[in-house]
Short mmCIF file of N, CA, C and O and ligand atoms in Angstrom, two decimals:
data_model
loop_
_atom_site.label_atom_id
_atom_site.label_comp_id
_atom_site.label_asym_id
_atom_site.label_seq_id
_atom_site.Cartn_x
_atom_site.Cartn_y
_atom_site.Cartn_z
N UNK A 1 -21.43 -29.79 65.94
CA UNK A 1 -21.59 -30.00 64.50
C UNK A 1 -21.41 -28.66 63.76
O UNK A 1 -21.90 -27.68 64.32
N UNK A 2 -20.89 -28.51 62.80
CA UNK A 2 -20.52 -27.16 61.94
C UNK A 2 -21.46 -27.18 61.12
O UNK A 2 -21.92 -28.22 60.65
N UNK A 3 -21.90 -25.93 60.83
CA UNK A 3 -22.87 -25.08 60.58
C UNK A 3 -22.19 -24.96 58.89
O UNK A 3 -21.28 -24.14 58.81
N UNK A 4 -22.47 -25.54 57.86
CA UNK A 4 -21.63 -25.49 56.62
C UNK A 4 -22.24 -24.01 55.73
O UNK A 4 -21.94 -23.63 54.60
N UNK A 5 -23.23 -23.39 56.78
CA UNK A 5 -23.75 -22.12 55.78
C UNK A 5 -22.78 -20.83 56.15
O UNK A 5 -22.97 -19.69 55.73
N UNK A 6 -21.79 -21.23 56.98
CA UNK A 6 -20.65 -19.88 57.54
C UNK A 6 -20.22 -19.29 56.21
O UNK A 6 -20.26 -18.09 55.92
N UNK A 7 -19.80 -20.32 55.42
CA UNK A 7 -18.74 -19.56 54.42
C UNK A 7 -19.30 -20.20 53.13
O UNK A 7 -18.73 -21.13 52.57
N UNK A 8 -20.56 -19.58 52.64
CA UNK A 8 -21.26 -20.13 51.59
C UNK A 8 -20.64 -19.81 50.30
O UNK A 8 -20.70 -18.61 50.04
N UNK A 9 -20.05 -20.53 49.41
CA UNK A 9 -19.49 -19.51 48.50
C UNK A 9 -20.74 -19.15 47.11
O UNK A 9 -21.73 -19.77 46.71
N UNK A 10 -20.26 -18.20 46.81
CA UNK A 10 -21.00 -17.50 46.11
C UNK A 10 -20.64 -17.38 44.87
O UNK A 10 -19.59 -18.00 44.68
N UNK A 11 -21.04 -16.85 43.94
CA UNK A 11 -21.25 -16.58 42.57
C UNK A 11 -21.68 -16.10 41.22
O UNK A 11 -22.79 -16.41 40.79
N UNK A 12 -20.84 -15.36 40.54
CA UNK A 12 -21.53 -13.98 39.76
C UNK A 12 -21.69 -14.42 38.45
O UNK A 12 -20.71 -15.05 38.06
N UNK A 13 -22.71 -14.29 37.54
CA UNK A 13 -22.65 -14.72 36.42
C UNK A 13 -23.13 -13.56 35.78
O UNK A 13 -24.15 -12.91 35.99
N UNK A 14 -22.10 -13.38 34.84
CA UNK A 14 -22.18 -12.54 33.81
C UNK A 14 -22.55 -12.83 32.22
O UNK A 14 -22.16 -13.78 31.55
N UNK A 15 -23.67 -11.41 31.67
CA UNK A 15 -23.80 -12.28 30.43
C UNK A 15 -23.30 -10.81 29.45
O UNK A 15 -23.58 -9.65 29.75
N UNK A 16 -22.74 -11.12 28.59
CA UNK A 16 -22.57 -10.06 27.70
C UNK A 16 -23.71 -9.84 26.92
O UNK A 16 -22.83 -9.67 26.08
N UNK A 17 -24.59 -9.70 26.44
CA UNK A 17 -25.59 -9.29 25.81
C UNK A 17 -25.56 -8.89 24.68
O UNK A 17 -26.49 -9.09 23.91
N UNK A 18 -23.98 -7.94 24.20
CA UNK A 18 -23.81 -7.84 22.78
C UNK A 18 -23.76 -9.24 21.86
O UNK A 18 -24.29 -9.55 20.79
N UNK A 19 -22.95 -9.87 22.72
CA UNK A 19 -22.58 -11.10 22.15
C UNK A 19 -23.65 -12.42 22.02
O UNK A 19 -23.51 -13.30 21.17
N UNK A 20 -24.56 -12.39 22.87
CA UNK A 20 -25.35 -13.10 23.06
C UNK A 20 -26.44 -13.59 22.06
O UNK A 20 -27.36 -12.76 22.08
N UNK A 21 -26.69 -14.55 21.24
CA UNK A 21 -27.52 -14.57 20.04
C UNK A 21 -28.87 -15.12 20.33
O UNK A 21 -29.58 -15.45 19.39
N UNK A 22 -29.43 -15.30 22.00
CA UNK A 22 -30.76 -15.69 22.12
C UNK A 22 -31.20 -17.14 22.13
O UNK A 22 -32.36 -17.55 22.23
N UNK A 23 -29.92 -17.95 21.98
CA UNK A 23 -30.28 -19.53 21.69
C UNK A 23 -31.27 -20.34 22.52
O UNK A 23 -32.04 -21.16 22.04
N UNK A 24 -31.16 -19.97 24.05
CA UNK A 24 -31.26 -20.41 25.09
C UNK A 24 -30.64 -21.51 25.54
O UNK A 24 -31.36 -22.10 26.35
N UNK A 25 -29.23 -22.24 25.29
CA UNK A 25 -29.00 -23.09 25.82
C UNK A 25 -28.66 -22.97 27.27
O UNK A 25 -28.80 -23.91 28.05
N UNK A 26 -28.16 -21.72 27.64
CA UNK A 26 -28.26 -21.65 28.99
C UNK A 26 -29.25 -21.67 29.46
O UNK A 26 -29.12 -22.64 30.22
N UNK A 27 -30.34 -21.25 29.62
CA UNK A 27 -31.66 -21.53 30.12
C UNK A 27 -32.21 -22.86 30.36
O UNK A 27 -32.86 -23.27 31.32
N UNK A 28 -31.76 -23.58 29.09
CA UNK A 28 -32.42 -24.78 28.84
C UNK A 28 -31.78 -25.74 30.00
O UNK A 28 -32.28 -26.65 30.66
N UNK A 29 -30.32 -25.10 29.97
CA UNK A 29 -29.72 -26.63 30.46
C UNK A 29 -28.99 -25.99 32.19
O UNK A 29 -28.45 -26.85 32.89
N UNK A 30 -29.03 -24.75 32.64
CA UNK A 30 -29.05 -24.94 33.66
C UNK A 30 -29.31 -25.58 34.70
O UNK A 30 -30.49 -25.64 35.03
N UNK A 31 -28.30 -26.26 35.51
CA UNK A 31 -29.03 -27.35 36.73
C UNK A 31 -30.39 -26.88 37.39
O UNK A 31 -31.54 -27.29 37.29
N UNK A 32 -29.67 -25.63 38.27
CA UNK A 32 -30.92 -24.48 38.89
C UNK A 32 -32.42 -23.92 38.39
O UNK A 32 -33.37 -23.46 39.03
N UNK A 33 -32.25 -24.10 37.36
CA UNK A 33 -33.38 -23.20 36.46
C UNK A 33 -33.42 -22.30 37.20
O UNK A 33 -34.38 -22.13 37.95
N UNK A 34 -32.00 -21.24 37.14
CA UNK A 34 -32.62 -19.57 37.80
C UNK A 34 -31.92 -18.67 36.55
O UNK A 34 -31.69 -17.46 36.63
N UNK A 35 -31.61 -19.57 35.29
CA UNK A 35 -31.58 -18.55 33.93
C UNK A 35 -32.96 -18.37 33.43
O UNK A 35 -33.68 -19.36 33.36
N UNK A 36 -33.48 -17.01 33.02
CA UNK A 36 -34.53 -17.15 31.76
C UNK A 36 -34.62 -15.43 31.10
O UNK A 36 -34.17 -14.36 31.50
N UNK A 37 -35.38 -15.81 29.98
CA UNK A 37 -35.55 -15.03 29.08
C UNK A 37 -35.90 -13.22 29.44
O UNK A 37 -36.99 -12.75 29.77
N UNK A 38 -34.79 -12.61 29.27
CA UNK A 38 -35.32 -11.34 29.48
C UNK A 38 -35.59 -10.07 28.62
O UNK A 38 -36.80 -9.96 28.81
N UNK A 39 -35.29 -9.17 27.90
CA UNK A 39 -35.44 -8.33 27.26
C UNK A 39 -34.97 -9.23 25.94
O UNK A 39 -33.93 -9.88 26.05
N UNK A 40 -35.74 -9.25 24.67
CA UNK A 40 -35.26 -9.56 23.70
C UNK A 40 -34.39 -10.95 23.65
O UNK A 40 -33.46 -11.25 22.89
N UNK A 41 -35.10 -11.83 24.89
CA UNK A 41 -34.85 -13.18 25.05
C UNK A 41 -33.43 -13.43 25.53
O UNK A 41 -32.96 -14.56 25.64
N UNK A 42 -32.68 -12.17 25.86
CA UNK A 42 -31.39 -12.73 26.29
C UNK A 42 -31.49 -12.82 27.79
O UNK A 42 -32.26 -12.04 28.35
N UNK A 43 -30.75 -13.76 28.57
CA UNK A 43 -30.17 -14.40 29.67
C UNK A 43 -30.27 -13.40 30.34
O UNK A 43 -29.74 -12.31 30.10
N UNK A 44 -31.28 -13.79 31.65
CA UNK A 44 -30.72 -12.84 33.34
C UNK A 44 -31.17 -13.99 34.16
O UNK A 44 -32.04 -14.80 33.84
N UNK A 45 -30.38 -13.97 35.42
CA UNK A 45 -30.44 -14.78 36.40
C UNK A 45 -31.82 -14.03 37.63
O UNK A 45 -31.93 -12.86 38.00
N UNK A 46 -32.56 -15.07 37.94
CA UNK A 46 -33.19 -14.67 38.68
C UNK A 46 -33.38 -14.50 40.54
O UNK A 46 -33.92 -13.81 41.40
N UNK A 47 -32.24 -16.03 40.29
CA UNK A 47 -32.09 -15.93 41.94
C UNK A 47 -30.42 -16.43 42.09
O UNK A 47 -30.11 -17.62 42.18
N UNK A 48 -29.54 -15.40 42.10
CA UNK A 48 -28.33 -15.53 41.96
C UNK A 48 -27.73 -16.17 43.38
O UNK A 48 -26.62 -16.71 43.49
N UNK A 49 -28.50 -16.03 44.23
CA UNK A 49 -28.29 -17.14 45.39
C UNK A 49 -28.25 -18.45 45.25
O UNK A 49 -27.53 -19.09 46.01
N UNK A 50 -28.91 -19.04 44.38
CA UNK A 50 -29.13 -20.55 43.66
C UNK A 50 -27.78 -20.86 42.75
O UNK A 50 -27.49 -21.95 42.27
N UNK A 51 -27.18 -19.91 42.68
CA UNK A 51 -26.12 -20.49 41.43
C UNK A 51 -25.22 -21.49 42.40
O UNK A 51 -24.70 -21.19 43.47
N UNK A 52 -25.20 -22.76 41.72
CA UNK A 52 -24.23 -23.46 42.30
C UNK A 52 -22.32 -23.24 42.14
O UNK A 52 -21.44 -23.36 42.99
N UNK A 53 -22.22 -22.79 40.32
CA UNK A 53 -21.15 -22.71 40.28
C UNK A 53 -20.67 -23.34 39.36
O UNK A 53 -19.46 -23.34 39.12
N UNK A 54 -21.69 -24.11 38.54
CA UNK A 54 -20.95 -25.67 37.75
C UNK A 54 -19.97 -25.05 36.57
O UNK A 54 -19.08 -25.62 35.94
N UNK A 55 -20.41 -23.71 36.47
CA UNK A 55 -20.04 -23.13 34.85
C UNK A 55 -21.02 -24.32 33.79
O UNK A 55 -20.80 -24.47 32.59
N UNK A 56 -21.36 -24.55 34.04
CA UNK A 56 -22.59 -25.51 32.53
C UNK A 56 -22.68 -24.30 31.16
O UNK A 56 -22.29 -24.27 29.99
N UNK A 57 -23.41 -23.39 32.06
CA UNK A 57 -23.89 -22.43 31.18
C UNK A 57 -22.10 -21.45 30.34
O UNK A 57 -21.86 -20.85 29.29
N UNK A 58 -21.53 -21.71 31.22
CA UNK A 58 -20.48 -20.50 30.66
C UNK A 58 -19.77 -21.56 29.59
O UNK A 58 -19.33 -21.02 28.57
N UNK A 59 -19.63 -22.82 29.68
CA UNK A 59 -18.63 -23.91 28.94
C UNK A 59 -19.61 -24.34 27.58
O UNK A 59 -19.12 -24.85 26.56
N UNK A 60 -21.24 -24.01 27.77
CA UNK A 60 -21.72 -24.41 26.79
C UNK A 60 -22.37 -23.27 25.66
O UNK A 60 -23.02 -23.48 24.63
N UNK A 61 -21.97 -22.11 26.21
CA UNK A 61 -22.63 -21.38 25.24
C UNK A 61 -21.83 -20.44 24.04
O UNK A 61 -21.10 -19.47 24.29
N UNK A 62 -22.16 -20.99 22.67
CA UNK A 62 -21.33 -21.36 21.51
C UNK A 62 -20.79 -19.55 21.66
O UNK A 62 -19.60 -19.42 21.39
N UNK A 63 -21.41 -18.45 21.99
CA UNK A 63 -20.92 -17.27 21.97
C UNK A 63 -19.98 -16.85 22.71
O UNK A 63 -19.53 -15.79 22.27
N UNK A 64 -19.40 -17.27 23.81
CA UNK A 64 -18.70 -16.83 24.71
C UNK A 64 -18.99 -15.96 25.55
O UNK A 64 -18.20 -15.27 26.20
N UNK A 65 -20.73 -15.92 25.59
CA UNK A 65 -21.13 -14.40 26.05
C UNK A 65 -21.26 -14.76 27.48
O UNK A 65 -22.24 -14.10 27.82
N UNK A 66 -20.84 -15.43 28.53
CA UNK A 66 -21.34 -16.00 30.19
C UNK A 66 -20.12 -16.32 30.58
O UNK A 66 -19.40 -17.16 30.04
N UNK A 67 -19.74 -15.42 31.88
CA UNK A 67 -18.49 -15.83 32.54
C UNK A 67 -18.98 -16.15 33.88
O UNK A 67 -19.95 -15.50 34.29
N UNK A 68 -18.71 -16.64 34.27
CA UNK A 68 -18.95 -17.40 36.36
C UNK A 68 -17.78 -16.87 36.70
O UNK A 68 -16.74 -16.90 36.03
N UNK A 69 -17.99 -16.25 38.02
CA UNK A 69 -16.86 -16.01 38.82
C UNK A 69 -17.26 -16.03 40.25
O UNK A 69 -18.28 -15.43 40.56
N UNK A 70 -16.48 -16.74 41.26
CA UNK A 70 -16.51 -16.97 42.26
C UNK A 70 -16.26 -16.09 43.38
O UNK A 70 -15.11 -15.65 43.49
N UNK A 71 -17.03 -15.79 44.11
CA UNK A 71 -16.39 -14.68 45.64
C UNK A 71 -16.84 -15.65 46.71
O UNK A 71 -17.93 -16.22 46.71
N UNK A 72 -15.86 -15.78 47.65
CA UNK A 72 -16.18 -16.35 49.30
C UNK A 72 -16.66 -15.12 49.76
O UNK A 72 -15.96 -14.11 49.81
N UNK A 73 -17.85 -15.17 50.08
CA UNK A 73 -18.18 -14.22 51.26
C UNK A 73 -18.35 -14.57 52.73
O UNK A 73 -19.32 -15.30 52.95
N UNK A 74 -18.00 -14.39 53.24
CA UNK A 74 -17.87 -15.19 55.11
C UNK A 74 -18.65 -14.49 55.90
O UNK A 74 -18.99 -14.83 57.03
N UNK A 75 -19.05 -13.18 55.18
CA UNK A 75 -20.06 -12.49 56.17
C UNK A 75 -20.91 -11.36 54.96
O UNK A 75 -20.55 -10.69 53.99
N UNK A 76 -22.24 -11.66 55.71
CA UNK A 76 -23.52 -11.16 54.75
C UNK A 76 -23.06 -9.86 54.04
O UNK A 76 -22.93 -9.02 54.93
N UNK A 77 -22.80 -9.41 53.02
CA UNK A 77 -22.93 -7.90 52.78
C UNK A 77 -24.66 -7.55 52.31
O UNK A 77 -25.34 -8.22 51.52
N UNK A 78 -25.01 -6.51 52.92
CA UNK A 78 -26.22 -6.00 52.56
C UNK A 78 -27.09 -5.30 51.46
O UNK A 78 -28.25 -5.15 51.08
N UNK A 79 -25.36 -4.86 51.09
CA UNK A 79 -25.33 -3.80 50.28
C UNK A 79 -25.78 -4.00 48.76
O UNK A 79 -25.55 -3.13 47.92
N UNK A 80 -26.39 -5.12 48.49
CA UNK A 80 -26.60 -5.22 47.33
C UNK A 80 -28.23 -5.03 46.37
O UNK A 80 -28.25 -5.18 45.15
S1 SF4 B 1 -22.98 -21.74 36.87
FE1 SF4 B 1 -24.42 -23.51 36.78
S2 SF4 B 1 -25.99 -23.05 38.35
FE2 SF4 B 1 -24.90 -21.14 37.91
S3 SF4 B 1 -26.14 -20.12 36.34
FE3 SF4 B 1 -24.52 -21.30 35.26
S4 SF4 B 1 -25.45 -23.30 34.81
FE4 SF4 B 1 -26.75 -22.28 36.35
S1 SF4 B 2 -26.06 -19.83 25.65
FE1 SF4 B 2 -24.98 -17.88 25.22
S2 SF4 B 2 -25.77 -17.19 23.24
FE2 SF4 B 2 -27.20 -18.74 24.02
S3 SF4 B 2 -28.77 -17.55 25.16
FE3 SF4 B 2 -27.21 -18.17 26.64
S4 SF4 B 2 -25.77 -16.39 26.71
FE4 SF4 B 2 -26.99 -16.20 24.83
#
């Protein structure tokens, strides 16, 4: 049976912060709930291992301030 955690893909979400006006719809409507409120109420992810990937947050937020981007990683880097 294959082991489907070999090649987990992964995922970076970025928030611009200039751009960002505090709404919380990302927060609100994340599948994960691993967005929430950080300095001056704008967006940080808390467990970026949880991101599934849906883009929800990047397609719904009226600023353009959240990009998702995808990396396959096939083997652990530590380095982070
Ligand atoms: S891509 Fe989906 S799971 Fe990941 S942070 Fe955005 S809404 Fe949450
Ligand atoms: S949806 Fe966009 S503008 Fe609203 S809190 Fe999230 S990043 Fe900021």
């Amino acid at each position: 049976m294959k082991n489907n955690r070999e090649k987990k893909k992964r995922f970076t979400v970025s928030f611009y912060h200039d751009w960002c006006k505090s709404c919380g719809i990302c927060m609100a409507f994340c599948p994960q709930k691993i967005i929430t409120p950080g300095k001056e109420g704008k967006p940080e992810i808390f467990e970026k291992d949880s991101c599934v990937g849906c883009r929800f947050c990047e397609m719904h937020c009226p600023d353009f301030a959240i990009t998702v981007s995808e990396s396959n990683i096939s083997r652990r880097r530590d380095n982070e």
